Each structure stands twice: as C-alpha cells, then as structure tokens.
mmCIF file of C-alpha atoms in Angstrom:
data_model
loop_
_atom_site.group_PDB
_atom_site.id
_atom_site.type_symbol
_atom_site.label_atom_id
_atom_site.label_comp_id
_atom_site.label_asym_id
_atom_site.label_seq_id
_atom_site.Cartn_x
_atom_site.Cartn_y
_atom_site.Cartn_z
ATOM 1 C CA MET A 283 0.162 -0.283 0.158
ATOM 2 C CA LYS A 284 1.713 3.808 -0.795
ATOM 3 C CA PHE A 285 0.878 6.214 1.511
ATOM 4 C CA LYS A 286 1.828 9.628 -0.274
ATOM 5 C CA ILE A 287 2.453 12.617 2.266
ATOM 6 C CA GLY A 288 1.437 16.609 1.523
ATOM 7 C CA PHE A 289 2.042 18.664 4.380
ATOM 8 C CA SER A 290 4.825 21.702 4.600
ATOM 9 C CA GLY A 291 6.262 23.395 7.189
ATOM 10 C CA TYR A 292 5.819 26.554 8.183
ATOM 11 C CA GLU A 293 5.223 29.369 5.492
ATOM 12 C CA GLU A 294 8.933 30.612 5.734
ATOM 13 C CA GLU A 295 11.459 27.788 4.591
ATOM 14 C CA GLN A 296 14.890 27.336 6.965
ATOM 15 C CA GLN A 297 17.685 28.456 5.859
ATOM 16 C CA THR A 298 21.253 27.116 5.920
ATOM 17 C CA ALA A 299 24.489 29.872 6.879
ATOM 18 C CA GLU A 300 25.639 29.642 3.397
ATOM 19 C CA GLN A 301 22.321 30.595 2.064
ATOM 20 C CA LEU A 302 22.033 33.119 4.350
ATOM 21 C CA ALA A 303 24.962 34.838 3.745
ATOM 22 C CA GLU A 304 24.149 35.615 0.541
ATOM 23 C CA MET A 305 21.213 36.745 1.078
ATOM 24 C CA PRO A 306 20.615 40.387 0.920
ATOM 25 C CA GLY A 307 20.682 43.068 3.786
ATOM 26 C CA GLU A 308 16.379 43.279 3.772
ATOM 27 C CA MET A 309 15.971 38.987 3.844
ATOM 28 C CA GLN A 310 17.703 38.341 6.575
ATOM 29 C CA PRO A 311 16.186 36.968 9.262
ATOM 30 C CA VAL A 312 14.584 38.207 11.908
ATOM 31 C CA LYS A 313 16.686 38.064 15.059
ATOM 32 C CA SER A 314 15.156 36.904 18.352
ATOM 33 C CA VAL A 315 15.518 35.799 22.071
ATOM 34 C CA VAL A 316 13.765 32.053 22.454
ATOM 35 C CA GLN A 317 13.620 29.855 25.546
ATOM 36 C CA VAL A 318 14.012 26.555 24.691
ATOM 37 C CA ARG A 319 13.651 23.426 26.477
ATOM 38 C CA PHE A 320 15.925 20.936 27.476
ATOM 39 C CA PRO A 321 13.926 17.571 27.393
ATOM 40 C CA SER A 322 16.364 15.412 27.821
ATOM 41 C CA GLN A 323 17.448 17.385 30.942
ATOM 42 C CA GLY A 324 14.275 18.672 32.222
ATOM 43 C CA ARG A 325 15.421 22.217 32.214
ATOM 44 C CA SER A 326 15.249 25.908 29.939
ATOM 45 C CA TYR A 327 17.240 28.400 28.838
ATOM 46 C CA SER A 328 17.410 31.516 26.976
ATOM 47 C CA TYR A 329 19.822 31.985 24.131
ATOM 48 C CA TYR A 330 19.748 34.045 21.587
ATOM 49 C CA ASN A 331 19.519 33.690 17.413
ATOM 50 C CA ASP A 332 20.321 35.619 14.834
ATOM 51 C CA ARG A 333 21.143 32.893 12.128
ATOM 52 C CA PHE A 334 17.309 31.937 11.661
ATOM 53 C CA ASP A 335 13.621 32.461 11.283
ATOM 54 C CA LEU A 336 13.152 30.188 13.824
ATOM 55 C CA TYR A 337 9.038 29.716 15.789
ATOM 56 C CA VAL A 338 7.541 27.843 19.138
ATOM 57 C CA GLY A 339 8.745 24.305 18.540
ATOM 58 C CA ASP A 340 11.201 23.807 16.163
ATOM 59 C CA ILE A 341 13.624 22.174 17.084
ATOM 60 C CA VAL A 342 17.261 22.892 17.824
ATOM 61 C CA PHE A 343 21.066 22.811 18.982
ATOM 62 C CA VAL A 344 22.840 25.846 21.238
ATOM 63 C CA GLU A 345 26.293 26.468 21.786
ATOM 64 C CA GLY A 346 27.653 26.931 25.440
ATOM 65 C CA LYS A 347 27.411 23.569 28.119
ATOM 66 C CA LEU A 348 24.593 21.889 26.251
ATOM 67 C CA GLU A 349 26.075 21.780 22.534
ATOM 68 C CA GLY A 350 25.028 18.788 21.813
ATOM 69 C CA VAL A 351 21.714 19.034 23.233
ATOM 70 C CA LYS A 352 18.583 18.541 20.969
ATOM 71 C CA GLY A 353 16.342 21.418 22.339
ATOM 72 C CA ILE A 354 12.649 22.611 21.652
ATOM 73 C CA VAL A 355 11.774 26.201 20.919
ATOM 74 C CA THR A 356 8.928 27.287 23.551
ATOM 75 C CA GLU A 357 8.884 30.724 23.854
ATOM 76 C CA LEU A 358 10.056 33.662 21.842
ATOM 77 C CA SER A 359 10.379 37.362 21.333
ATOM 78 C CA ARG A 360 11.566 39.213 18.722
ATOM 79 C CA THR A 361 11.592 42.612 20.907
ATOM 80 C CA PHE A 362 14.001 42.971 22.862
ATOM 81 C CA LYS A 363 17.523 44.523 24.208
ATOM 82 C CA ILE A 364 19.931 42.485 25.891
ATOM 83 C CA ARG A 365 23.676 42.330 26.597
ATOM 84 C CA LEU A 366 24.842 40.413 23.569
ATOM 85 C CA SER A 367 28.021 38.703 26.164
ATOM 86 C CA ASP A 368 24.662 36.906 28.669
ATOM 87 C CA TYR A 369 23.563 34.876 26.384
ATOM 88 C CA LYS A 370 24.784 32.301 23.524
ATOM 89 C CA ARG A 371 23.069 31.187 20.719
ATOM 90 C CA VAL A 372 21.521 28.431 18.817
ATOM 91 C CA ILE A 373 23.937 27.672 15.910
ATOM 92 C CA ALA A 374 21.740 24.839 13.950
ATOM 93 C CA VAL A 375 17.729 24.259 13.048
ATOM 94 C CA ALA A 376 16.051 21.190 12.068
ATOM 95 C CA ASP A 377 14.247 21.329 8.627
ATOM 96 C CA THR A 378 11.064 19.559 9.024
ATOM 97 C CA GLU A 379 9.637 19.898 5.870
ATOM 98 C CA VAL A 380 8.716 15.968 4.826
ATOM 99 C CA LYS A 381 7.258 15.985 1.196
ATOM 100 C CA GLY A 382 6.792 12.993 -1.306
ATOM 101 C CA ARG A 383 5.682 9.340 -1.242
ATOM 102 C CA LEU A 384 6.440 7.312 1.559
ATOM 103 C CA TYR A 385 5.520 3.012 1.482
ATOM 104 C CA PHE A 386 4.214 1.051 4.663
ATOM 105 C CA GLY A 387 6.985 -1.087 6.373
ATOM 106 C CA GLY A 388 5.649 -2.710 9.262
ATOM 107 C CA SER A 389 7.330 0.275 11.938
ATOM 108 C CA HIS A 390 8.829 2.147 10.120
ATOM 109 C CA LEU A 391 7.926 4.253 6.616
ATOM 110 C CA ILE A 392 10.096 3.567 3.459
ATOM 111 C CA ALA A 393 11.263 6.085 0.336
ATOM 112 C CA PHE A 394 12.507 5.320 -2.761
ATOM 113 C CA ASP A 395 13.274 9.195 -3.884
ATOM 114 C CA LYS A 396 16.052 10.338 -2.368
ATOM 115 C CA ASP A 397 14.975 14.243 -1.706
ATOM 116 C CA VAL A 398 11.964 13.094 0.528
ATOM 117 C CA ILE A 399 13.449 11.606 3.856
ATOM 118 C CA PRO A 400 17.285 12.298 2.581
ATOM 119 C CA TYR A 401 20.149 10.938 5.760
ATOM 120 C CA ASP A 402 20.652 14.438 6.179
ATOM 121 C CA LYS A 403 17.852 16.266 6.914
ATOM 122 C CA ILE A 404 16.073 13.846 9.008
ATOM 123 C CA ARG A 405 19.894 13.128 11.171
ATOM 124 C CA ALA A 406 19.202 17.279 12.246
ATOM 125 C CA TRP A 407 15.814 15.672 13.676
ATOM 126 C CA PHE A 408 18.270 14.013 16.418
ATOM 127 C CA LEU A 409 22.166 14.695 16.533
ATOM 128 C CA PRO A 410 24.000 18.381 16.203
ATOM 129 C CA PRO A 411 26.464 19.944 13.730
ATOM 130 C CA GLU A 412 29.116 17.688 12.587
ATOM 131 C CA SER A 413 32.133 18.582 14.775
ATOM 132 C CA GLU A 414 35.224 19.308 13.028
ATOM 133 C CA GLU A 415 37.238 16.586 15.904
ATOM 134 C CA GLU A 416 38.762 14.299 13.966
ATOM 135 C CA TYR A 417 37.928 10.447 14.263
ATOM 136 C CA ALA A 418 40.330 7.613 13.865
ATOM 137 C CA VAL A 419 38.226 4.703 11.387
ATOM 138 C CA GLY A 420 39.441 0.734 11.134
ATOM 139 C CA CYS A 421 37.549 -1.487 9.451
ATOM 140 C CA ASP A 422 38.975 -5.348 8.702
ATOM 141 C CA ASP A 423 37.195 -7.093 5.955
ATOM 142 C CA GLU A 424 34.584 -9.258 8.132
ATOM 143 C CA SER A 425 31.659 -9.566 5.772
ATOM 144 C CA VAL A 426 28.716 -10.825 7.238
ATOM 145 C CA HIS A 427 25.234 -12.112 5.323
ATOM 146 C CA ILE A 428 22.532 -10.441 6.430
ATOM 147 C CA ASP A 429 20.099 -13.361 8.075
ATOM 148 C CA ASP A 430 22.906 -14.073 10.247
ATOM 149 C CA PRO A 431 24.050 -11.268 12.001
ATOM 150 C CA ARG A 432 25.782 -12.971 14.886
ATOM 151 C CA ALA A 433 28.573 -14.217 12.589
ATOM 152 C CA PHE A 434 29.715 -10.645 13.784
ATOM 153 C CA GLY A 435 30.759 -12.183 17.257
ATOM 154 C CA PHE A 436 28.226 -10.320 19.537
ATOM 155 C CA ARG A 437 28.432 -10.975 22.721
ATOM 156 C CA SER A 438 25.223 -12.751 24.218
ATOM 157 C CA GLU A 439 23.934 -10.091 26.751
ATOM 158 C CA ILE A 440 24.648 -7.099 23.806
ATOM 159 C CA ALA A 441 22.952 -8.939 21.365
ATOM 160 C CA GLU A 442 19.865 -9.244 23.827
ATOM 161 C CA ARG A 443 19.805 -5.890 24.858
ATOM 162 C CA GLY A 444 19.874 -5.159 20.913
ATOM 163 C CA PHE A 445 17.220 -6.953 20.276
ATOM 164 C CA ASP A 446 15.423 -5.110 23.433
ATOM 165 C CA TYR A 447 16.828 -1.980 20.902
ATOM 166 C CA TYR A 448 15.116 -3.048 17.872
ATOM 167 C CA ASN A 449 11.537 -4.157 19.238
ATOM 168 C CA ARG A 450 10.977 -0.875 20.757
ATOM 169 C CA CYS A 451 12.244 1.059 17.133
ATOM 170 C CA LYS A 452 14.952 2.262 18.352
ATOM 171 C CA VAL A 453 16.183 2.484 14.949
ATOM 172 C CA VAL A 454 15.032 5.344 14.164
ATOM 173 C CA TYR A 455 16.490 5.461 10.660
ATOM 174 C CA ILE A 456 17.824 4.116 8.182
ATOM 175 C CA SER A 457 19.094 3.649 4.322
ATOM 176 C CA VAL A 458 21.152 2.096 1.565
ATOM 177 C CA ASP A 459 22.192 4.327 -1.281
ATOM 178 C CA GLY A 460 24.253 1.806 -3.770
ATOM 179 C CA GLU A 461 26.420 0.079 -1.818
ATOM 180 C CA SER A 462 26.676 2.414 1.103
ATOM 181 C CA GLY A 463 24.515 2.300 4.301
ATOM 182 C CA ARG A 464 23.631 4.767 6.836
ATOM 183 C CA ALA A 465 21.034 3.962 10.150
ATOM 184 C CA ILE A 466 20.814 6.674 13.420
ATOM 185 C CA VAL A 467 19.954 4.586 16.443
ATOM 186 C CA GLU A 468 18.029 6.362 19.708
ATOM 187 C CA GLY A 469 19.941 4.833 23.087
ATOM 188 C CA SER A 470 20.504 7.220 25.349
ATOM 189 C CA ARG A 471 20.992 9.452 22.612
ATOM 190 C CA ALA A 472 21.574 9.611 19.201
ATOM 191 C CA TYR A 473 23.737 7.443 17.681
ATOM 192 C CA GLU A 474 24.971 7.236 13.615
ATOM 193 C CA LEU A 475 25.932 4.168 11.816
ATOM 194 C CA THR A 476 28.095 3.758 9.136
ATOM 195 C CA PHE A 477 28.163 -0.111 6.796
ATOM 196 C CA ASP A 478 28.543 -1.519 3.783
ATOM 197 C CA TYR A 479 25.558 -3.732 1.301
ATOM 198 C CA PHE A 480 26.487 -5.638 -1.410
ATOM 199 C CA ALA A 481 24.247 -8.990 -2.764
ATOM 200 C CA GLY A 482 22.947 -9.415 1.057
ATOM 201 C CA GLU A 483 26.629 -8.872 2.596
ATOM 202 C CA ILE A 484 27.243 -6.304 5.389
ATOM 203 C CA SER A 485 31.062 -5.236 6.362
ATOM 204 C CA ASN A 486 32.655 -2.410 7.467
ATOM 205 C CA LEU A 487 30.382 -1.444 10.163
ATOM 206 C CA THR A 488 30.705 1.152 12.866
ATOM 207 C CA CYS A 489 29.320 2.907 15.313
ATOM 208 C CA GLY A 490 29.198 6.351 16.797
ATOM 209 C CA CYS A 491 28.953 4.906 20.474
ATOM 210 C CA PHE A 492 32.768 4.463 19.893
ATOM 211 C CA CYS A 493 32.760 0.822 21.264
ATOM 212 C CA SER A 494 35.843 -1.455 20.188
ATOM 213 C CA TYR A 495 33.637 -4.477 19.787
ATOM 214 C CA HIS A 496 30.224 -4.608 18.399
ATOM 215 C CA CYS A 497 27.744 -2.995 20.121
ATOM 216 C CA LYS A 498 23.877 -3.175 20.573
ATOM 217 C CA HIS A 499 22.604 -0.169 18.462
ATOM 218 C CA GLU A 500 24.509 -2.019 15.986
ATOM 219 C CA PHE A 501 23.002 -5.649 16.259
ATOM 220 C CA ALA A 502 19.338 -3.714 16.373
ATOM 221 C CA MET A 503 20.403 -1.729 13.207
ATOM 222 C CA LEU A 504 20.834 -5.299 11.772
ATOM 223 C CA LEU A 505 17.891 -6.492 12.457
ATOM 224 C CA GLN A 506 15.715 -3.666 10.957
ATOM 225 C CA LEU A 507 17.547 -3.561 7.474
ATOM 226 C CA ARG A 508 16.930 -7.172 8.051
ATOM 227 C CA GLU A 509 13.638 -6.978 8.043
ATOM 228 C CA THR A 510 13.120 -3.782 5.961
ATOM 229 C CA LEU A 511 15.186 -5.681 2.975
ATOM 230 C CA ARG A 512 12.571 -8.530 3.268
ATOM 231 C CA MET A 513 10.098 -6.171 2.878
ATOM 232 C CA ILE A 514 10.954 -4.786 -0.160
ATOM 233 C CA GLU A 515 12.004 -8.087 -1.310
ATOM 234 C CA GLU A 516 8.122 -9.125 -1.161
ATOM 235 C CA LEU A 517 6.448 -6.145 -1.493
ATOM 236 C CA TYR A 518 8.175 -3.307 -3.391
ATOM 237 C CA ASP A 519 10.910 -5.382 -5.722
ATOM 238 C CA ASP A 520 10.538 -2.830 -7.854
ATOM 239 C CA GLU A 521 10.704 0.332 -6.333
ATOM 240 C CA TYR A 522 14.242 -0.470 -5.509
ATOM 241 C CA GLY A 523 15.834 -2.007 -8.005
ATOM 242 C CA GLU A 524 14.569 1.261 -10.318
ATOM 243 C CA SER A 525 16.706 3.412 -7.995
ATOM 244 C CA ASP A 526 18.738 1.294 -6.351
ATOM 245 C CA TYR A 527 17.710 3.135 -3.175
ATOM 246 C CA PHE A 528 16.333 3.242 0.230
ATOM 247 C CA ALA A 529 15.172 5.121 3.346
ATOM 248 C CA ALA A 530 12.724 4.057 6.139
ATOM 249 C CA ILE A 531 12.040 6.099 9.039
ATOM 250 C CA GLY A 532 10.358 4.847 12.191
ATOM 251 C CA LYS A 533 6.453 6.384 12.289
ATOM 252 C CA SER A 534 6.375 7.119 15.219
ATOM 253 C CA ALA A 535 9.401 8.913 14.323
ATOM 254 C CA LEU A 536 7.481 10.411 11.520
ATOM 255 C CA LEU A 537 4.564 11.126 12.961
ATOM 256 C CA THR A 538 6.541 13.476 16.240
ATOM 257 C CA TYR A 539 9.065 15.281 14.164
ATOM 258 C CA ALA A 540 7.321 15.821 11.627
ATOM 259 C CA MET A 541 3.031 15.890 11.546
ATOM 260 C CA ASP A 542 2.863 16.599 15.246
ATOM 261 C CA ARG A 543 3.260 20.562 15.087
ATOM 262 C CA GLU A 544 1.835 21.000 11.511
ATOM 263 C CA GLU A 545 -1.696 23.433 11.393
ATOM 264 C CA LYS A 546 -2.150 22.672 7.783
ATOM 265 C CA GLY A 547 -1.455 20.576 4.228
ATOM 266 C CA SER A 548 -2.509 17.291 3.699
ATOM 267 C CA ILE A 549 -1.843 12.921 3.911
ATOM 268 C CA VAL A 550 -3.106 10.788 1.022
ATOM 269 C CA LEU A 551 -3.911 7.220 1.727
ATOM 270 C CA GLU A 552 -4.036 5.015 -2.280
#
C-alpha cells in the first residue's frame, strides 16, 4: 500500500548558514531571543538567535554547556535589548518539512526517492551539526550475510540488548544508497552507524558510540535492516530496483518530528 505525504512546514523555509550569507540585508532572518527546553535535561534556558527564522516548536541546537543536546523552542520574543555577552546562541535548526511518497513497511515507512527523507535532513532531527573533531576509523575485511547478524560475534548480553532496542523501534532511520548504508539508533542519545551492503552481505560496520567491539546499536540496526529488506523484496522490489536506494523512518519518529506540529497540509492514502 502506498502512503503519500503532502504537507509542508512553516511558511518561511528554514535557510542554511551559507544561504543566509548570500541573502540581501532586507531578507535576513528576524533576530530573536528564544526560550529553549531540553527534554533530556528537564531544563529550559534563553538563547540569542540571529541566524534563523525560528518558531515555537522548532528543534534546535545551541552553543555552550548544552552543545550537542537537542532542544525545543517554547517561547520567542522579537522585541528585546540584551547584552550579547550574557547569551549563548542558537547554532542549528532542524528542517522538519517532508514531502513525497512513502510506502508502508511494518514499523517504518519507506522511501525510494532520495529527496523525501534524505539522511542529512533526518540527522538534524536527532543530532547536532558535525564537529571538526578528528576521528580514527579502522575496519577489517569481515563480511556477514544479513540473514546471520550474530556472525559478527556479538556477545550474548549485547545481542539481547540489541534485540530489545529493535523491538522498541529504537532504529529510527536506516538507508542504503548503492552500497553505502547509514542509520540512526536512539539509546541514551542518538548514534550514527555506517556500513556497506552488497548482495546480502554487510561489511565495514561502525557505530558512533565508539565501542571497541560490536555493540547493541549495531545488532538492533542489523535486525531492522533485515526486516526492511525482506519487506522490500516482497512488496517493493521494482521500486528498489529502479532507484538502487531506499530510506526507512520509524512511523513514530515521523509523527513526532514532521507531523505533530503541522496545522495545515494534507495526507493522501492510496
């Protein structure tokens, strides 16, 4: 069954920092002082914003002690006078506008069009902008068939926790573009995973939790990937074959981030 989403976000589109730099003065975003609630911390603080057209309900990231912690704008003032030295700034806002065709896929919704739920857009719903910190990544030549994820050598307690994450739909996003795969798994925070996928084989699997062994986030992702691929093969093989790409997002994640705050638009079920 096809599921077409035809709703849009705010009237004014969110702009990237690069786009803002190219905009004429009269089109610059309206400056504001915003109250931001951090659900994971149970706290709210005020921040200065001069980079984005913000609205109540926006998902944002800020500088300072809570950098990297997802916040939600709860109050906004565009009339103010403040000392800039007293305020930290908003450094990123998530684009939650989704348009396009999605297909039912169990606990997830699947897109075969790269523009519907691209990784960079969805990443900003869960994670702050990537830092310039350097990382070292090492991968062996280990390759495991998707039907046998335990062949990666998961410890029994890790596999058990990963299975619980999978059952609780903690794998909020997963995509395969050609042979390159990416995923987001929610644990104590959101973690990015990368992997290669070709002809049923998984290799070069890594997770942003920085474990020196295969972790529960990876096991949960492998189970979700296996389920999604089986469903695609059974129901949407032609669509996947044409695009050599799919992305799947958890239904609850789409509802929470892209639909809950919408006051206009439409959804068409076919």
